[in-house]
mmCIF file of C-alpha atoms and ligand atoms in Angstrom:
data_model
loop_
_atom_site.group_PDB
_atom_site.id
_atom_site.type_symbol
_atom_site.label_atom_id
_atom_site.label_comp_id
_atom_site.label_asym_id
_atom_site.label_seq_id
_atom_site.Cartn_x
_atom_site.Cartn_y
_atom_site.Cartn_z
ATOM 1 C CA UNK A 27 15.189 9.869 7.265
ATOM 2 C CA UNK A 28 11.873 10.994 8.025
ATOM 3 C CA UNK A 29 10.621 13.770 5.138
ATOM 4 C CA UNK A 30 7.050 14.612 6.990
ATOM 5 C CA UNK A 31 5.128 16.501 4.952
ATOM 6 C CA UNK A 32 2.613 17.995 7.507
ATOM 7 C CA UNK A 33 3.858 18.343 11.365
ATOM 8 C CA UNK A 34 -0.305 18.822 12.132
ATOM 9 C CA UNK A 35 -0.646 15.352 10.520
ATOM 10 C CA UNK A 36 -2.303 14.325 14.016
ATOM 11 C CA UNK A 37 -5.679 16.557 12.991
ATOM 12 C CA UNK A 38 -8.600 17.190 15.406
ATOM 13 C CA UNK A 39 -10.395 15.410 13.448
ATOM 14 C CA UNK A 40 -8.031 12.340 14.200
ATOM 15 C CA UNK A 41 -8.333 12.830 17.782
ATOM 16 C CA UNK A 42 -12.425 12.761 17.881
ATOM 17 C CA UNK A 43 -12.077 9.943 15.381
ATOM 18 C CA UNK A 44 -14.918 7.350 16.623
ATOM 19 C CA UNK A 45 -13.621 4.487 13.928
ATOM 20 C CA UNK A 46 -10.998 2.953 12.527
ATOM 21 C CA UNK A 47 -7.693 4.521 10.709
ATOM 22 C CA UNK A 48 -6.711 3.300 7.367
ATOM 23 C CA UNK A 49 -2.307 3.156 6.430
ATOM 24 C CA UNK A 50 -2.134 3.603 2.843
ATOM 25 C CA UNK A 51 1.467 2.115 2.107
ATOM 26 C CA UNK A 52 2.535 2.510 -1.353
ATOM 27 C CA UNK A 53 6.375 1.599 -3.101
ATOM 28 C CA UNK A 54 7.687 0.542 -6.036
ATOM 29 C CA UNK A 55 8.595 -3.063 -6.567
ATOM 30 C CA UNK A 56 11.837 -3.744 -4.696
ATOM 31 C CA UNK A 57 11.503 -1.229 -2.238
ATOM 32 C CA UNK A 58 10.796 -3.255 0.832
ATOM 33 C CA UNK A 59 7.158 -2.279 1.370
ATOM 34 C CA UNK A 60 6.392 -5.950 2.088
ATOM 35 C CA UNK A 61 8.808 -6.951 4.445
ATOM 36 C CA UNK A 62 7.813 -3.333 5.888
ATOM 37 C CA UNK A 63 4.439 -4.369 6.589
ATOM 38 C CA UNK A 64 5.034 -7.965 7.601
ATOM 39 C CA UNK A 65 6.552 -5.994 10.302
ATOM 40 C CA UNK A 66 3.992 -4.066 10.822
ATOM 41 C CA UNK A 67 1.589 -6.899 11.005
ATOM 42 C CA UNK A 68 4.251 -8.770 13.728
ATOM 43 C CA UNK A 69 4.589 -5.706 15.821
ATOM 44 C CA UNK A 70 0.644 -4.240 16.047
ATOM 45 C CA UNK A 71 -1.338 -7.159 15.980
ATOM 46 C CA UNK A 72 -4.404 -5.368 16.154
ATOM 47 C CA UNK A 73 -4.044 -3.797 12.686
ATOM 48 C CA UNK A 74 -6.036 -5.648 9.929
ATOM 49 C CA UNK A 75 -4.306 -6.028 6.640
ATOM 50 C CA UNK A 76 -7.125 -5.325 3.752
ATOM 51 C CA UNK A 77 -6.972 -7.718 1.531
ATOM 52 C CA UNK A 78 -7.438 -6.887 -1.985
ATOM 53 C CA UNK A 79 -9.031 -8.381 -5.294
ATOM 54 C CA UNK A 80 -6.978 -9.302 -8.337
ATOM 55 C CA UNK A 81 -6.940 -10.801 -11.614
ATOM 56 C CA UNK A 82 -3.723 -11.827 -11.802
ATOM 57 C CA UNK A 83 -2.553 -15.232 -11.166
ATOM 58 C CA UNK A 84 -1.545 -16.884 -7.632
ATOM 59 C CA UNK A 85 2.111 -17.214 -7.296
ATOM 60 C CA UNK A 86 3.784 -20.319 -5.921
ATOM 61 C CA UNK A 87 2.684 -20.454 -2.140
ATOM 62 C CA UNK A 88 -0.412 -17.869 -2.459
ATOM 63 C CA UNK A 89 -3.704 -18.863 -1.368
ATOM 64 C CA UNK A 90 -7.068 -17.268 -2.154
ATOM 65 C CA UNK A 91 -8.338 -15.337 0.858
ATOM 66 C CA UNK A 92 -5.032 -15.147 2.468
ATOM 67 C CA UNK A 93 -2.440 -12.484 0.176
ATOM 68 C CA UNK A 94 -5.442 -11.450 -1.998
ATOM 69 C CA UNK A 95 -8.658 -13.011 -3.180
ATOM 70 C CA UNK A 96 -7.936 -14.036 -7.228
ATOM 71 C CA UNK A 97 -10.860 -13.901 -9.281
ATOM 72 C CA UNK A 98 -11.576 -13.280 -13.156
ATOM 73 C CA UNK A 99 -11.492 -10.659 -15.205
ATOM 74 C CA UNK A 100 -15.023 -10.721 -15.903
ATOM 75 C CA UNK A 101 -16.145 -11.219 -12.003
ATOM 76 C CA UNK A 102 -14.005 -7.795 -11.305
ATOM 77 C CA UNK A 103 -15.446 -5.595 -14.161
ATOM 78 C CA UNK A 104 -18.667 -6.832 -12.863
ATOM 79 C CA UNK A 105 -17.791 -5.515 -9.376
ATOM 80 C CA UNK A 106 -16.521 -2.048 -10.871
ATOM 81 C CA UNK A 107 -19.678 -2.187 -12.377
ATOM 82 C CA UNK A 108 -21.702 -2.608 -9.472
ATOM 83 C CA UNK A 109 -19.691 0.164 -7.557
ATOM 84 C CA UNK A 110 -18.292 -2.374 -5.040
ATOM 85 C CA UNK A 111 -14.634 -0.997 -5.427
ATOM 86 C CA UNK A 112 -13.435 1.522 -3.244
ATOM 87 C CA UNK A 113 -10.981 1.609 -5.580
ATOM 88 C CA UNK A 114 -9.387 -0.148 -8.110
ATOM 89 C CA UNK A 115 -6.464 0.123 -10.877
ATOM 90 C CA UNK A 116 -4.697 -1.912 -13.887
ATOM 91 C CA UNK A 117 -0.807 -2.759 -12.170
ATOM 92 C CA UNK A 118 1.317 -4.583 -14.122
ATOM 93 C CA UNK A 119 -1.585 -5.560 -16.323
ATOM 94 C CA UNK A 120 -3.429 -7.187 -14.169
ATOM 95 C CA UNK A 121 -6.989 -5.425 -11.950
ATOM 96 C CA UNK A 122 -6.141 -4.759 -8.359
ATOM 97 C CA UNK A 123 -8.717 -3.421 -5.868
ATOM 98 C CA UNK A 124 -10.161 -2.577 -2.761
ATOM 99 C CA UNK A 125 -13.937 -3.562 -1.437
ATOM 100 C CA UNK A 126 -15.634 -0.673 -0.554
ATOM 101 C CA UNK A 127 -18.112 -2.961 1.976
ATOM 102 C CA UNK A 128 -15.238 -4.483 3.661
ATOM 103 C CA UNK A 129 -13.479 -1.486 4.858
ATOM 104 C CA UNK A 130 -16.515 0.424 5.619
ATOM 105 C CA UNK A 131 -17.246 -2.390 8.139
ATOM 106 C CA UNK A 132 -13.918 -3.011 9.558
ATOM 107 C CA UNK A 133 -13.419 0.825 10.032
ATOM 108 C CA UNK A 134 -17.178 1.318 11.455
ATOM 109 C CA UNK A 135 -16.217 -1.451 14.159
ATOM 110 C CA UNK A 136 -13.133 0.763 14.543
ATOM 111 C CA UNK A 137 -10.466 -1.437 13.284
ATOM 112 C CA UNK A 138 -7.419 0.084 11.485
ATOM 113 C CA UNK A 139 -6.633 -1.161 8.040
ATOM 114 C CA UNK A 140 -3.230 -1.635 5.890
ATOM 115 C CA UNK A 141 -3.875 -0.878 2.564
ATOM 116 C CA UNK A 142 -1.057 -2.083 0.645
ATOM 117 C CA UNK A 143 -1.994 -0.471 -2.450
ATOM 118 C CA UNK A 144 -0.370 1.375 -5.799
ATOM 119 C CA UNK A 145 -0.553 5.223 -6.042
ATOM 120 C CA UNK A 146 -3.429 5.090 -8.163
ATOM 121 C CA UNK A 147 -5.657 3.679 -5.528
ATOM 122 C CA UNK A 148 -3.949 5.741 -2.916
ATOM 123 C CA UNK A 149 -5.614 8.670 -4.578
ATOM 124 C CA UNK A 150 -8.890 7.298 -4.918
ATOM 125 C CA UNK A 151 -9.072 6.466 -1.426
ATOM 126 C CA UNK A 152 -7.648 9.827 -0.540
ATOM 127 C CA UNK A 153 -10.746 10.907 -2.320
ATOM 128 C CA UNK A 154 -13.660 8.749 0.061
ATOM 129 C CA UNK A 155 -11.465 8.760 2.773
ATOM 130 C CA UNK A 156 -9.500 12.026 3.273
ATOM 131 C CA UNK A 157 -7.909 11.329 6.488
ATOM 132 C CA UNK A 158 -6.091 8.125 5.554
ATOM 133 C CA UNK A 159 -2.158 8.060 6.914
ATOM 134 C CA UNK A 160 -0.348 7.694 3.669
ATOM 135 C CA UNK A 161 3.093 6.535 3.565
ATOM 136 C CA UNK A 162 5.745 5.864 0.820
ATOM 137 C CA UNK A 163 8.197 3.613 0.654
ATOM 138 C CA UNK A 164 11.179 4.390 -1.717
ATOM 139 C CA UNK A 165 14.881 2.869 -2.336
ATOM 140 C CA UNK A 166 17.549 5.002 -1.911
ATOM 141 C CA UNK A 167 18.229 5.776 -5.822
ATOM 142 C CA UNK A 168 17.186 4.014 -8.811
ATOM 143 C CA UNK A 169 20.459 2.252 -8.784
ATOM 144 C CA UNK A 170 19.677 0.762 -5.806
ATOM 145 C CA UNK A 171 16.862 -0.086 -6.527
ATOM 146 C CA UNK A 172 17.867 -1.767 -9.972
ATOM 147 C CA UNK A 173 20.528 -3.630 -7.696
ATOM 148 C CA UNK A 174 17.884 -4.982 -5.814
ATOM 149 C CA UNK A 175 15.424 -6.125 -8.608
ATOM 150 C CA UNK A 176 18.265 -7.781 -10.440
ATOM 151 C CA UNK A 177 19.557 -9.394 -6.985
ATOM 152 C CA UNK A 178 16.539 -11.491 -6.120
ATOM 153 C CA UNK A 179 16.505 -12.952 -9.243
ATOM 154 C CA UNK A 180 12.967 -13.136 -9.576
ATOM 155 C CA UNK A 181 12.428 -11.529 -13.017
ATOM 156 C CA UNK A 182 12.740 -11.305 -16.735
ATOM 157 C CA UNK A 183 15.277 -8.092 -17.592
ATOM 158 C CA UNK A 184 12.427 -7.005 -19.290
ATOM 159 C CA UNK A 185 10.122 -7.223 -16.292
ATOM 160 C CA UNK A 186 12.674 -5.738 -14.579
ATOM 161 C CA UNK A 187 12.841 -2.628 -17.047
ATOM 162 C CA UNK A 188 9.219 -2.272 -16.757
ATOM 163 C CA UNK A 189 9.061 -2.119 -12.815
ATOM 164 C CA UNK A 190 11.630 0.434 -13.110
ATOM 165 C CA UNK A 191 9.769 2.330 -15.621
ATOM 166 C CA UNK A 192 6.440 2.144 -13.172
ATOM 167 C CA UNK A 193 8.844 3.265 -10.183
ATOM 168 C CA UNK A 194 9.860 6.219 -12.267
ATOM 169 C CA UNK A 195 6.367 7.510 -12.244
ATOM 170 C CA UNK A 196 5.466 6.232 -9.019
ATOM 171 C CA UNK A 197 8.446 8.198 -7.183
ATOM 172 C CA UNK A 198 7.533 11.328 -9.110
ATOM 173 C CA UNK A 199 3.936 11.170 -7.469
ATOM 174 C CA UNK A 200 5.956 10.446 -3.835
ATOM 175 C CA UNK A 201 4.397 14.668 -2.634
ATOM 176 C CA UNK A 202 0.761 12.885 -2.560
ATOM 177 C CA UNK A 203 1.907 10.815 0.647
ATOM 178 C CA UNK A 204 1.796 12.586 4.042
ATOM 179 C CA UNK A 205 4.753 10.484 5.141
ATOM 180 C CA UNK A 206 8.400 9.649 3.114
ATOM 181 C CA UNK A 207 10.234 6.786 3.960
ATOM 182 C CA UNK A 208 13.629 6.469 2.397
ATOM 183 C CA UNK A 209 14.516 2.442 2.879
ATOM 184 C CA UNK A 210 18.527 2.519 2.923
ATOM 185 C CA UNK A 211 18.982 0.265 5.589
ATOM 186 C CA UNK A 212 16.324 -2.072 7.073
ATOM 187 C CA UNK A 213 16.143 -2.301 10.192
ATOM 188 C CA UNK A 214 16.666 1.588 10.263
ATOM 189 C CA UNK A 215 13.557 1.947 7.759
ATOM 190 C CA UNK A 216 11.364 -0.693 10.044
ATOM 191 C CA UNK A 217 12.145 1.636 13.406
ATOM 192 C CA UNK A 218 11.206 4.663 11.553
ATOM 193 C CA UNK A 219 8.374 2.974 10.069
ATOM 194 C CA UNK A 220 7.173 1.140 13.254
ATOM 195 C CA UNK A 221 7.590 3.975 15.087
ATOM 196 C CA UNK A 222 5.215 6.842 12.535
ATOM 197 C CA UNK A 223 2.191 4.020 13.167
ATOM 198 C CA UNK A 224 2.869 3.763 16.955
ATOM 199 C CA UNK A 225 2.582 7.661 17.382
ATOM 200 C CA UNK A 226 -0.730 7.758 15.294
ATOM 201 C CA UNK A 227 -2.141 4.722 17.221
ATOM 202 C CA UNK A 228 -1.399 6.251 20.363
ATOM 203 C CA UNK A 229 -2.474 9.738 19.546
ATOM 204 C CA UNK A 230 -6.416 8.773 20.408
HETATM 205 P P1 LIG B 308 1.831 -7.775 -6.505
HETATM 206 O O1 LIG B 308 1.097 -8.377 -7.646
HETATM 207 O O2 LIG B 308 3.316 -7.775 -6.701
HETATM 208 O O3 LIG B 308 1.397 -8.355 -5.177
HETATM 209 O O4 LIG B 308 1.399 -6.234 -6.440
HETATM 210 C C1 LIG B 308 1.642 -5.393 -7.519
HETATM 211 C C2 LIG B 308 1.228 -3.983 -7.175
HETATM 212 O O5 LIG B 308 -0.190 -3.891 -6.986
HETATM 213 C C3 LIG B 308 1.844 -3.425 -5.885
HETATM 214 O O6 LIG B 308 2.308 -2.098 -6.164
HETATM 215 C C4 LIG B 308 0.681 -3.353 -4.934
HETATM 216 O O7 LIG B 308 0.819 -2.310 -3.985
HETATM 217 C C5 LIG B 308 -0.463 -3.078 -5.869
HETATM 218 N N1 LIG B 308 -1.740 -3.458 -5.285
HETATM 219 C C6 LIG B 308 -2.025 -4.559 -4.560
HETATM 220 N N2 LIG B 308 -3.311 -4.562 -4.184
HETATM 221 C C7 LIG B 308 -3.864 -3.440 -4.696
HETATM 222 C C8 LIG B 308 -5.177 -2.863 -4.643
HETATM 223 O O8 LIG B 308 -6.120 -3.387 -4.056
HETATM 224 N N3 LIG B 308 -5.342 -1.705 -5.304
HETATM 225 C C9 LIG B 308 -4.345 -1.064 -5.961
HETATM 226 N N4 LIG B 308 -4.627 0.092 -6.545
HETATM 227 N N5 LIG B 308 -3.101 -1.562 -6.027
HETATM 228 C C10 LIG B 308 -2.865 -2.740 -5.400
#
């Protein structure tokens, strides 16, 4: 299920593009954006994941540098200070964000970037970067996705009520993304998935 936005998402301005391309994949919790990307990752292994900044702590099996770099509260307000965020937003409680040098340079030595970010940041770096690829991820209902949260077990109910409250409003920004991917089935949601970021890559 493939709810394209724009058929002229492949611009002129895509095809003369000299640099890198930046995915912006955004989802609610539970919606399968990370085993979406791991995918990703597997199939193009040419495409650089951006990793971000965060305050919020390592969970079992994270390492710094590797799913994000963890640093203090007071080291990122310093940065957002400084103007070294591309951009940057409070998820869960917690600062998340994106370092404007590091993409600049990884897209300048024409590299395309993952940015596996909340819609917040997707709209800031819609902003600086106007012809990012942006695709949602989204669970069939919000049933489904309850199911799922409850399922893997990996929450407090009232962690889980929150997540659904932030999917509410995430799903009601969904008409920001170029691309809608409805995740009913897997390995239905990778081909479709796998398939949008071959045609871009292979469109110049
Ligand atoms: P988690 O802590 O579960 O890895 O991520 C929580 C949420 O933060 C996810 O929705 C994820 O997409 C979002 N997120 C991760 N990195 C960034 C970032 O650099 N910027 C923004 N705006 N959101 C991020």
């Amino acid at each position: 299920m493939n709810h394209e936005k724009s058929p002229q998402s492949f611009s002129a301005k895509d095809s003369n593009r000299r640099s890198g391309r930046l995915f912006i994949i955004s989802a609610p919790s539970g919606a399968g954006k990370s085993t979406l990307c791991k995918a990703l990752l597997k199939r193009f292994g040419n495409i650089i994941f951006s990793i971000s900044y965060t305050t919020r702590k390592p969970r079992p099996g994270e390492q710094d540098g590797v799913e994000y770099f963890f640093i203090t509260q007071a080291e990122f307000e310093k940065g957002i200070k400084n103007g070294k965020c591309a951009e940057w937003a409070v998820v869960h409680e917690n600062y998340y964000g994106t370092s404007t040098e590091y993409l600049d340079k990884e897209l300048l030595s024409g590299k395309d970037i993952l940015l596996e970010i909340d819609v917040q940041g997707a709209r800031q770096i819609l902003e600086k970067y106007p012809e990012s690829i942006t695709i949602f991820i989204m669970a069939p209902s919000f049933d489904e996705l309850r199911n799922r949260l409850e399922s893997r077990g990996a929450d407090d109910p009232h962690v889980i009520e929150r997540r659904m409250q932030n999917a509410k409003q995430e799903v009601a920004q969904k008409d920001l993304y170029r691309h809608i991917i409805v995740n009913d089935n897997l390995s239905r949601a990778e081909d479709e998935f796998l398939s949008l970021i071959e045609r871009y890559r292979s469109s110049g």
